[in-house]
Amino acid sequence: MEKRDLFGSRLGVLLALAGSAVGLGNLWRFPYLVGSNGGAMFIILYLFFVFIICLPLMFTEFVIGRRSHANVFGAFRSLSSDKKSLWSKIGFISVLCSFTILSFYSVVGGWTIDYLVRSCMFQFHVNSDYSEMFNLSTQVAWRPLLFTAIFLILTGLVVRMGVKDGIEKFTKVMMPILFLMVILVAIRSVTLPGAGEGLRFLFKPDFSKLTATTVLSAMGQAFFSLSIGCGTIITYASYVNKSENIMKTSSYTALMDLGFALLAGMAIMPAVFAFGQSPTEGPGLVFIIIPQIFAQIPFGSILAILFFFILFFAAITSSISLLEVVVAYLIEEFEMVRRKAVFISFTAVCVVAILCSLSLGPLQEFKIAGFAIFDFLDKLSANILLPAGGLLFVLFAGWRMPDQDYINELTNEGTLPVNRFLLKAVRFIVKYVAPIIILLILITGFVI
Ligand code: TRP
């Protein structure tokens, strides 16, 4: 079997995790969900889920991955005392879930390339019809298919290069530039005439917007944005050495991710109101608003190129982490070489991604549970599969793993000075709070 790779440096680990977390979830999905779910109320719920549920879950995935040094399937098998129990097999759900997410994620990744090309051709003008442009990019079949394929090929190539040379080097340079770019766009957006209404929408909660669907979407988005619930963190953590401080690294990752999401909200929402658009536009929101902002900025056409270039990078560092879950599974469980594992998973994802993309154009009429395939997979994975996966993870770590093992892994066998009260609180959340809350919300989401 291939020798397992390890990340080369501490900064590399952090940036790879942040690279996985920060992506289209922050810049595309978060703003459009905030828009469709009533603004500030959604953000408050989101904050609650990030800190109370998802951060402890991130610790937990980290513990599972680093303790086992195995792919997500192997991790649960090796940590299960009874190798025949169902617990030893739950990793398989994660592999499927990563696969599902990657299928629609790569379609949106394709749009980012399309918009990069558009910006290079200087197509964003003050008077352009941006909704029409978005429809062209997503509905006219060959175009999204072509760009989705390019996006997937690039993802596959990086994953083929392996953890250290591919993933780590890639992320290091791009994250800081992306951060600066989003700040820049946010500044322009909040200084547009009429932006105040957008800021109020973002920060002044309207409690009548509190519904079961909003709660479920906010929870799903917290999982999605932090890459929690389908073994991405488990897989990456399995490449991390034993001296890494799990709680610190996870907390930094979560904060960075949150910062990006809030900034993206501030970049988009004020402009939505200033341009007189509707915040409930849905998945097209970012692609319709961002080019309009750039059309109004000095040197906007150059900055737009930079922005879409980096958006594409943010997307690909996340899709890499999704593909790596599947690839690591194939390599270790079926003794494949990396090249072959990448090829097989790439081909399989392509098939589903094509269906997803066509479901926005020629296959629009084909619905599953009332949704087009694209929307169905998006909602299914974020709102149901990820929380359900997370639920299994906390149940496993809370009730199958001895308290002491969990704490030992979190504190590097007791060598890290972590506050004992904090450790107890984390353990309590993992055992009781997280499972109960996730379960309750999943059930109410289903019933209503
Ligand atoms: N978190 C990424 C984003 O915000 C997407 C992503 C990568 C993801 N890996 C994941 C989502 C695992 C859920 C689970 O764009």
Short mmCIF file of C-alpha atoms and ligand atoms in Angstrom, two decimals:
data_model
loop_
_atom_site.label_atom_id
_atom_site.label_comp_id
_atom_site.label_asym_id
_atom_site.label_seq_id
_atom_site.Cartn_x
_atom_site.Cartn_y
_atom_site.Cartn_z
CA MET A 1 0.00 0.00 0.00
CA GLU A 2 1.11 3.61 -0.54
CA LYS A 3 2.96 5.28 2.30
CA ARG A 4 0.79 7.80 4.13
CA ASP A 5 1.63 11.42 3.61
CA LEU A 6 1.82 13.99 6.42
CA PHE A 7 1.39 17.74 6.27
CA GLY A 8 4.75 19.49 6.23
CA SER A 9 4.19 22.36 8.65
CA ARG A 10 1.81 23.74 11.21
CA LEU A 11 0.87 26.71 9.08
CA GLY A 12 0.28 24.30 6.23
CA VAL A 13 -2.24 22.33 8.30
CA LEU A 14 -4.10 25.44 9.33
CA LEU A 15 -4.26 26.79 5.81
CA ALA A 16 -5.33 23.50 4.32
CA LEU A 17 -8.15 23.30 6.85
CA ALA A 18 -9.08 26.90 6.26
CA GLY A 19 -8.84 26.24 2.54
CA SER A 20 -11.33 23.44 2.92
CA ALA A 21 -13.67 25.45 5.11
CA VAL A 22 -13.55 28.73 3.23
CA GLY A 23 -15.10 28.32 -0.16
CA LEU A 24 -18.32 28.68 -2.05
CA GLY A 25 -20.10 27.92 1.20
CA ASN A 26 -19.05 31.33 2.48
CA LEU A 27 -19.15 33.42 -0.65
CA TRP A 28 -21.98 31.86 -2.60
CA ARG A 29 -24.19 29.80 -0.29
CA PHE A 30 -24.12 31.95 2.86
CA PRO A 31 -25.22 35.23 1.23
CA TYR A 32 -28.04 33.64 -0.72
CA LEU A 33 -29.33 31.76 2.34
CA VAL A 34 -29.15 34.90 4.46
CA GLY A 35 -31.13 36.63 1.73
CA SER A 36 -33.81 33.97 1.48
CA ASN A 37 -34.10 33.34 5.22
CA GLY A 38 -34.69 36.79 6.57
CA GLY A 39 -31.24 38.25 7.22
CA ALA A 40 -30.12 38.89 10.79
CA MET A 41 -32.23 36.13 12.35
CA PHE A 42 -30.48 33.58 10.19
CA ILE A 43 -27.07 34.98 11.12
CA ILE A 44 -27.80 34.75 14.85
CA LEU A 45 -28.84 31.12 14.52
CA TYR A 46 -25.80 30.47 12.38
CA LEU A 47 -23.48 31.90 15.04
CA PHE A 48 -25.09 29.69 17.66
CA PHE A 49 -24.56 26.55 15.58
CA VAL A 50 -20.99 27.43 14.67
CA PHE A 51 -19.85 27.84 18.27
CA ILE A 52 -22.05 25.46 20.23
CA ILE A 53 -22.35 22.52 17.84
CA CYS A 54 -19.89 22.72 14.99
CA LEU A 55 -16.73 23.75 16.81
CA PRO A 56 -16.96 20.83 19.29
CA LEU A 57 -17.77 18.63 16.31
CA MET A 58 -14.67 19.85 14.58
CA PHE A 59 -12.61 18.86 17.65
CA THR A 60 -14.30 15.50 17.47
CA GLU A 61 -13.55 14.87 13.80
CA PHE A 62 -9.99 15.94 14.49
CA VAL A 63 -9.70 13.50 17.39
CA ILE A 64 -11.09 10.63 15.32
CA GLY A 65 -8.85 11.36 12.35
CA ARG A 66 -5.62 11.89 14.20
CA ARG A 67 -6.11 9.02 16.60
CA SER A 68 -6.69 6.53 13.81
CA HIS A 69 -4.44 7.94 11.08
CA ALA A 70 -6.79 6.43 8.55
CA ASN A 71 -9.33 7.40 5.90
CA VAL A 72 -12.85 8.06 7.17
CA PHE A 73 -14.00 4.46 6.74
CA GLY A 74 -10.84 2.98 8.24
CA ALA A 75 -10.99 5.47 11.10
CA PHE A 76 -14.26 4.16 12.47
CA ARG A 77 -13.24 0.60 11.89
CA SER A 78 -9.99 0.96 13.74
CA LEU A 79 -11.53 2.87 16.66
CA SER A 80 -14.46 0.47 17.06
CA SER A 81 -13.82 -2.16 19.67
CA ASP A 82 -16.18 -4.54 17.90
CA LYS A 83 -15.10 -4.80 14.27
CA LYS A 84 -18.38 -6.40 13.27
CA SER A 85 -20.65 -3.74 14.74
CA LEU A 86 -22.48 -1.22 12.58
CA TRP A 87 -20.39 1.53 14.18
CA SER A 88 -17.34 0.29 12.37
CA LYS A 89 -19.08 0.95 9.06
CA ILE A 90 -20.47 4.46 9.48
CA GLY A 91 -17.58 5.99 7.58
CA PHE A 92 -19.16 4.76 4.39
CA ILE A 93 -21.97 7.29 4.74
CA SER A 94 -19.35 10.04 4.85
CA VAL A 95 -17.77 8.85 1.64
CA LEU A 96 -21.17 8.95 -0.07
CA CYS A 97 -21.96 12.35 1.37
CA SER A 98 -18.66 13.86 0.17
CA PHE A 99 -19.38 12.44 -3.23
CA THR A 100 -22.85 13.99 -3.28
CA ILE A 101 -21.62 17.42 -2.23
CA LEU A 102 -18.83 17.37 -4.76
CA SER A 103 -21.34 16.68 -7.53
CA PHE A 104 -23.15 19.97 -7.19
CA TYR A 105 -20.21 21.88 -5.77
CA SER A 106 -18.26 21.33 -8.96
CA VAL A 107 -21.11 22.79 -11.00
CA VAL A 108 -20.89 26.03 -9.04
CA GLY A 109 -17.11 25.75 -9.28
CA GLY A 110 -17.61 25.68 -13.04
CA TRP A 111 -19.61 28.92 -12.88
CA THR A 112 -16.69 30.60 -11.12
CA ILE A 113 -14.44 29.69 -14.03
CA ASP A 114 -17.05 30.94 -16.45
CA TYR A 115 -17.19 34.26 -14.61
CA LEU A 116 -13.42 34.42 -14.55
CA VAL A 117 -13.43 34.09 -18.31
CA ARG A 118 -16.17 36.72 -18.58
CA SER A 119 -14.17 39.12 -16.44
CA CYS A 120 -11.08 38.54 -18.59
CA MET A 121 -13.21 39.48 -21.60
CA PHE A 122 -14.35 42.66 -19.80
CA GLN A 123 -18.04 41.79 -19.99
CA PHE A 124 -19.17 43.60 -16.84
CA HIS A 125 -20.57 47.03 -17.69
CA VAL A 126 -22.80 49.36 -15.70
CA ASN A 127 -25.80 48.62 -17.88
CA SER A 128 -25.40 44.90 -18.53
CA ASP A 129 -28.30 42.58 -17.76
CA TYR A 130 -26.73 40.43 -15.09
CA SER A 131 -29.64 38.07 -14.55
CA GLU A 132 -29.64 37.25 -18.22
CA MET A 133 -25.90 36.70 -18.10
CA PHE A 134 -26.28 34.29 -15.19
CA ASN A 135 -29.00 32.35 -17.01
CA LEU A 136 -26.75 32.00 -20.02
CA SER A 137 -23.95 30.70 -17.85
CA THR A 138 -26.05 28.13 -16.06
CA GLN A 139 -28.81 27.05 -18.41
CA VAL A 140 -27.38 26.82 -21.88
CA ALA A 141 -26.26 23.25 -21.59
CA TRP A 142 -22.80 23.05 -23.17
CA ARG A 143 -21.41 26.04 -21.37
CA PRO A 144 -21.83 24.95 -17.72
CA LEU A 145 -20.90 21.39 -18.67
CA LEU A 146 -17.64 22.51 -20.19
CA PHE A 147 -16.67 24.62 -17.20
CA THR A 148 -17.77 21.99 -14.68
CA ALA A 149 -15.54 19.49 -16.45
CA ILE A 150 -12.60 21.89 -16.34
CA PHE A 151 -13.17 22.50 -12.65
CA LEU A 152 -13.28 18.78 -11.89
CA ILE A 153 -10.19 18.03 -13.96
CA LEU A 154 -8.22 20.69 -12.09
CA THR A 155 -9.45 19.34 -8.75
CA GLY A 156 -8.41 15.85 -9.78
CA LEU A 157 -4.96 17.00 -10.84
CA VAL A 158 -4.22 18.63 -7.50
CA VAL A 159 -5.47 15.64 -5.52
CA ARG A 160 -3.34 13.40 -7.70
CA MET A 161 -0.24 15.30 -6.61
CA GLY A 162 -0.92 14.25 -3.02
CA VAL A 163 -1.30 16.01 0.26
CA LYS A 164 1.92 17.84 0.83
CA ASP A 165 2.90 18.95 -2.64
CA GLY A 166 -0.57 19.55 -3.97
CA ILE A 167 -2.99 20.67 -1.33
CA GLU A 168 -0.68 22.42 1.09
CA LYS A 169 1.36 24.53 -1.33
CA PHE A 170 -1.75 25.55 -3.16
CA THR A 171 -3.61 27.03 -0.23
CA LYS A 172 -0.81 28.91 1.45
CA VAL A 173 -0.58 31.77 -1.00
CA MET A 174 -4.21 32.28 -1.87
CA MET A 175 -6.06 32.65 1.42
CA PRO A 176 -4.60 35.98 2.53
CA ILE A 177 -5.16 37.57 -0.88
CA LEU A 178 -8.76 36.39 -0.93
CA PHE A 179 -9.36 37.94 2.46
CA LEU A 180 -8.11 41.34 1.28
CA MET A 181 -10.21 41.14 -1.85
CA VAL A 182 -13.42 40.46 0.03
CA ILE A 183 -12.71 43.34 2.40
CA LEU A 184 -12.25 45.61 -0.57
CA VAL A 185 -15.55 44.60 -2.14
CA ALA A 186 -17.30 44.94 1.22
CA ILE A 187 -16.01 48.49 1.58
CA ARG A 188 -17.36 49.44 -1.84
CA SER A 189 -20.64 47.74 -1.11
CA VAL A 190 -21.35 49.44 2.21
CA THR A 191 -20.46 52.85 0.79
CA LEU A 192 -22.92 52.62 -2.10
CA PRO A 193 -25.83 55.05 -1.81
CA GLY A 194 -28.76 53.14 -0.30
CA ALA A 195 -26.58 50.52 1.37
CA GLY A 196 -28.00 51.24 4.84
CA GLU A 197 -31.06 49.13 4.28
CA GLY A 198 -28.87 46.15 3.47
CA LEU A 199 -26.91 46.62 6.68
CA ARG A 200 -30.11 46.74 8.68
CA PHE A 201 -31.24 43.55 6.97
CA LEU A 202 -27.96 41.91 8.03
CA PHE A 203 -27.82 43.06 11.61
CA LYS A 204 -31.30 43.89 12.86
CA PRO A 205 -33.14 40.66 13.64
CA ASP A 206 -36.78 40.23 12.76
CA PHE A 207 -38.02 37.54 15.13
CA SER A 208 -41.04 36.75 13.00
CA LYS A 209 -38.56 35.11 10.63
CA LEU A 210 -37.82 32.39 13.15
CA THR A 211 -39.23 29.22 11.61
CA ALA A 212 -38.28 25.55 11.69
CA THR A 213 -36.97 25.81 8.14
CA THR A 214 -34.75 28.77 9.02
CA VAL A 215 -33.32 26.85 11.97
CA LEU A 216 -32.68 23.77 9.84
CA SER A 217 -31.05 25.81 7.06
CA ALA A 218 -28.87 27.70 9.53
CA MET A 219 -27.68 24.45 11.08
CA GLY A 220 -27.07 22.91 7.66
CA GLN A 221 -25.12 25.96 6.56
CA ALA A 222 -22.94 25.90 9.69
CA PHE A 223 -22.03 22.28 8.92
CA PHE A 224 -21.51 22.98 5.27
CA SER A 225 -19.36 26.04 5.74
CA LEU A 226 -17.08 24.44 8.33
CA SER A 227 -16.76 21.24 6.27
CA ILE A 228 -18.22 19.22 9.13
CA GLY A 229 -20.21 16.01 8.99
CA CYS A 230 -18.77 14.01 6.14
CA GLY A 231 -15.25 13.22 7.20
CA THR A 232 -13.27 16.00 5.52
CA ILE A 233 -11.72 17.00 8.82
CA ILE A 234 -11.22 13.35 9.77
CA THR A 235 -9.36 12.76 6.53
CA TYR A 236 -7.19 15.87 6.81
CA ALA A 237 -6.54 15.25 10.51
CA SER A 238 -5.22 11.82 9.65
CA TYR A 239 -2.34 13.58 7.91
CA VAL A 240 -1.54 15.71 10.96
CA ASN A 241 1.21 14.81 13.38
CA LYS A 242 0.77 14.26 17.08
CA SER A 243 2.18 17.57 18.25
CA GLU A 244 -0.52 19.71 16.65
CA ASN A 245 -2.82 21.60 19.03
CA ILE A 246 -6.25 20.41 17.94
CA MET A 247 -8.40 22.91 19.80
CA LYS A 248 -6.34 25.87 18.73
CA THR A 249 -6.15 24.88 15.08
CA SER A 250 -9.88 24.13 14.93
CA SER A 251 -10.79 27.39 16.61
CA TYR A 252 -8.67 29.42 14.23
CA THR A 253 -10.23 27.62 11.29
CA ALA A 254 -13.74 28.29 12.55
CA LEU A 255 -13.00 31.96 13.20
CA MET A 256 -11.48 32.45 9.80
CA ASP A 257 -14.42 30.77 8.18
CA LEU A 258 -16.90 32.86 10.12
CA GLY A 259 -15.00 36.04 9.27
CA PHE A 260 -15.19 35.22 5.59
CA ALA A 261 -18.90 34.48 5.73
CA LEU A 262 -19.75 37.72 7.53
CA LEU A 263 -17.56 39.73 5.19
CA ALA A 264 -19.21 38.08 2.22
CA GLY A 265 -22.59 39.04 3.67
CA MET A 266 -21.39 42.63 3.98
CA ALA A 267 -20.02 42.57 0.47
CA ILE A 268 -23.26 41.34 -1.05
CA MET A 269 -26.29 42.45 0.96
CA PRO A 270 -25.84 46.23 1.01
CA ALA A 271 -25.27 46.15 -2.75
CA VAL A 272 -28.39 44.02 -3.27
CA PHE A 273 -30.49 46.73 -1.67
CA ALA A 274 -28.56 49.60 -3.22
CA PHE A 275 -29.15 48.15 -6.71
CA GLY A 276 -32.82 47.53 -5.93
CA GLN A 277 -32.51 43.74 -6.33
CA SER A 278 -34.31 41.09 -4.34
CA PRO A 279 -32.32 39.34 -1.60
CA THR A 280 -34.34 36.17 -2.19
CA GLU A 281 -32.83 35.62 -5.61
CA GLY A 282 -31.42 32.19 -4.64
CA PRO A 283 -28.26 30.53 -5.97
CA GLY A 284 -27.69 33.23 -8.58
CA LEU A 285 -27.42 36.04 -6.05
CA VAL A 286 -23.64 36.37 -5.82
CA PHE A 287 -23.08 35.95 -9.51
CA ILE A 288 -25.63 38.63 -10.28
CA ILE A 289 -24.52 41.17 -7.65
CA ILE A 290 -20.72 40.95 -7.58
CA PRO A 291 -20.13 41.89 -11.25
CA GLN A 292 -22.45 44.88 -10.78
CA ILE A 293 -20.37 46.10 -7.88
CA PHE A 294 -17.21 45.79 -9.92
CA ALA A 295 -18.76 47.72 -12.77
CA GLN A 296 -18.96 50.63 -10.32
CA ILE A 297 -15.45 50.56 -8.88
CA PRO A 298 -12.46 52.35 -10.36
CA PHE A 299 -10.24 49.71 -11.96
CA GLY A 300 -13.21 47.41 -11.42
CA SER A 301 -12.58 45.35 -14.51
CA ILE A 302 -9.09 44.43 -13.35
CA LEU A 303 -10.23 43.79 -9.80
CA ALA A 304 -13.04 41.59 -11.09
CA ILE A 305 -10.50 39.35 -12.77
CA LEU A 306 -8.58 39.06 -9.53
CA PHE A 307 -11.75 38.43 -7.55
CA PHE A 308 -13.09 35.62 -9.72
CA PHE A 309 -9.67 34.11 -9.95
CA ILE A 310 -9.50 33.88 -6.20
CA LEU A 311 -13.11 32.78 -5.84
CA PHE A 312 -12.24 29.94 -8.12
CA PHE A 313 -9.23 29.13 -5.92
CA ALA A 314 -11.32 29.18 -2.77
CA ALA A 315 -13.75 26.81 -4.44
CA ILE A 316 -11.10 24.43 -5.62
CA THR A 317 -9.32 24.19 -2.25
CA SER A 318 -12.66 23.06 -0.86
CA SER A 319 -13.47 20.64 -3.64
CA ILE A 320 -10.00 19.15 -3.25
CA SER A 321 -10.83 18.33 0.36
CA LEU A 322 -14.08 16.67 -0.69
CA LEU A 323 -12.41 14.56 -3.35
CA GLU A 324 -9.63 13.61 -0.94
CA VAL A 325 -12.20 11.92 1.34
CA VAL A 326 -13.25 9.60 -1.48
CA VAL A 327 -9.73 9.09 -2.81
CA ALA A 328 -8.20 8.26 0.59
CA TYR A 329 -10.98 5.72 1.09
CA LEU A 330 -10.32 4.03 -2.25
CA ILE A 331 -6.54 4.01 -1.73
CA GLU A 332 -6.62 2.50 1.73
CA GLU A 333 -9.62 0.22 1.61
CA PHE A 334 -9.10 -1.15 -1.90
CA GLU A 335 -5.32 -0.87 -2.05
CA MET A 336 -5.41 1.31 -5.14
CA VAL A 337 -2.65 3.61 -6.24
CA ARG A 338 -3.53 7.28 -5.92
CA ARG A 339 -3.68 7.82 -9.66
CA LYS A 340 -6.28 5.13 -10.17
CA ALA A 341 -8.35 6.21 -7.16
CA VAL A 342 -8.49 9.76 -8.50
CA PHE A 343 -9.48 8.58 -11.94
CA ILE A 344 -12.32 6.39 -10.70
CA SER A 345 -13.79 8.96 -8.33
CA PHE A 346 -13.41 11.71 -10.90
CA THR A 347 -15.36 9.72 -13.48
CA ALA A 348 -18.14 8.89 -11.05
CA VAL A 349 -18.49 12.49 -9.88
CA CYS A 350 -18.60 13.69 -13.49
CA VAL A 351 -21.70 11.63 -14.18
CA VAL A 352 -23.70 13.06 -11.29
CA ALA A 353 -22.33 16.57 -11.84
CA ILE A 354 -23.57 16.50 -15.45
CA LEU A 355 -27.06 15.63 -14.24
CA CYS A 356 -26.91 18.42 -11.66
CA SER A 357 -25.89 20.97 -14.20
CA LEU A 358 -28.49 19.89 -16.76
CA SER A 359 -31.16 20.05 -14.07
CA LEU A 360 -30.91 23.85 -14.20
CA GLY A 361 -31.48 23.94 -17.95
CA PRO A 362 -32.74 21.17 -20.23
CA LEU A 363 -33.72 18.86 -17.36
CA GLN A 364 -35.55 21.56 -15.40
CA GLU A 365 -38.83 19.68 -15.46
CA PHE A 366 -37.38 16.60 -13.82
CA LYS A 367 -37.99 16.91 -10.09
CA ILE A 368 -37.16 14.89 -6.99
CA ALA A 369 -39.41 15.67 -4.02
CA GLY A 370 -40.39 18.88 -5.81
CA PHE A 371 -36.81 20.07 -6.37
CA ALA A 372 -34.55 20.06 -9.42
CA ILE A 373 -31.65 17.62 -8.97
CA PHE A 374 -29.22 20.44 -8.18
CA ASP A 375 -31.38 21.94 -5.41
CA PHE A 376 -32.31 18.52 -4.14
CA LEU A 377 -28.69 17.43 -3.66
CA ASP A 378 -27.77 20.81 -2.16
CA LYS A 379 -30.56 20.64 0.44
CA LEU A 380 -30.28 16.91 1.05
CA SER A 381 -26.59 17.05 1.81
CA ALA A 382 -26.41 20.25 3.85
CA ASN A 383 -29.64 20.00 5.79
CA ILE A 384 -29.86 16.25 6.31
CA LEU A 385 -26.78 14.21 5.45
CA LEU A 386 -24.23 16.45 7.15
CA PRO A 387 -26.14 16.88 10.44
CA ALA A 388 -26.95 13.15 10.43
CA GLY A 389 -23.27 12.37 9.84
CA GLY A 390 -22.32 14.78 12.61
CA LEU A 391 -24.83 13.10 14.90
CA LEU A 392 -23.22 9.72 14.30
CA PHE A 393 -19.77 11.20 14.92
CA VAL A 394 -20.68 12.70 18.30
CA LEU A 395 -22.54 9.58 19.34
CA PHE A 396 -19.54 7.49 18.44
CA ALA A 397 -16.99 9.79 20.08
CA GLY A 398 -19.21 10.46 23.09
CA TRP A 399 -20.46 6.97 23.84
CA ARG A 400 -18.15 4.50 22.11
CA MET A 401 -14.85 6.21 22.81
CA PRO A 402 -13.71 6.23 26.44
CA ASP A 403 -13.72 9.74 27.98
CA GLN A 404 -10.03 9.44 28.71
CA ASP A 405 -9.06 8.54 25.12
CA TYR A 406 -10.95 11.52 23.81
CA ILE A 407 -9.38 13.92 26.30
CA ASN A 408 -5.92 12.44 25.74
CA GLU A 409 -6.11 12.99 22.03
CA LEU A 410 -7.39 16.52 22.51
CA THR A 411 -4.57 17.42 24.91
CA ASN A 412 -1.79 15.48 23.18
CA GLU A 413 -1.68 12.88 25.98
CA GLY A 414 -1.93 15.54 28.65
CA THR A 415 1.07 17.57 27.48
CA LEU A 416 -0.97 20.64 26.50
CA PRO A 417 -2.11 22.94 29.28
CA VAL A 418 -5.85 23.01 28.55
CA ASN A 419 -8.28 24.36 31.12
CA ARG A 420 -10.02 21.40 32.80
CA PHE A 421 -13.35 23.10 32.90
CA LEU A 422 -13.15 23.72 29.16
CA LEU A 423 -12.39 20.06 28.53
CA LYS A 424 -15.35 19.00 30.63
CA ALA A 425 -17.60 21.42 28.76
CA VAL A 426 -16.48 20.06 25.39
CA ARG A 427 -17.03 16.50 26.51
CA PHE A 428 -20.46 17.40 27.87
CA ILE A 429 -21.47 19.01 24.58
CA VAL A 430 -20.23 16.01 22.60
CA LYS A 431 -22.08 13.53 24.79
CA TYR A 432 -25.36 15.30 25.45
CA VAL A 433 -25.93 18.76 24.01
CA ALA A 434 -24.92 18.21 20.38
CA PRO A 435 -26.75 14.91 19.85
CA ILE A 436 -29.96 16.17 21.41
CA ILE A 437 -30.03 19.46 19.53
CA ILE A 438 -29.13 17.94 16.17
CA LEU A 439 -31.71 15.23 16.57
CA LEU A 440 -34.45 17.63 17.63
CA ILE A 441 -33.84 19.95 14.71
CA LEU A 442 -33.67 17.12 12.21
CA ILE A 443 -36.96 15.75 13.48
CA THR A 444 -38.78 19.10 13.50
CA GLY A 445 -37.35 19.85 10.07
CA PHE A 446 -38.85 16.63 8.78
CA VAL A 447 -42.20 16.90 10.46
CA ILE A 448 -42.91 20.49 9.46
N1 TRP B 1 -16.80 24.14 3.46
C1 TRP B 1 -16.65 24.29 2.06
C2 TRP B 1 -17.26 25.61 1.67
O1 TRP B 1 -17.68 26.35 2.49
C3 TRP B 1 -17.23 23.13 1.29
C4 TRP B 1 -16.79 21.82 1.81
C5 TRP B 1 -15.57 21.27 1.73
C6 TRP B 1 -17.58 20.95 2.57
N2 TRP B 1 -15.55 20.09 2.41
C7 TRP B 1 -16.77 19.86 2.93
C8 TRP B 1 -18.89 20.99 2.97
C9 TRP B 1 -17.27 18.85 3.71
C10 TRP B 1 -19.38 19.96 3.74
C11 TRP B 1 -18.57 18.92 4.13
O2 TRP B 1 -17.31 25.95 0.53
#
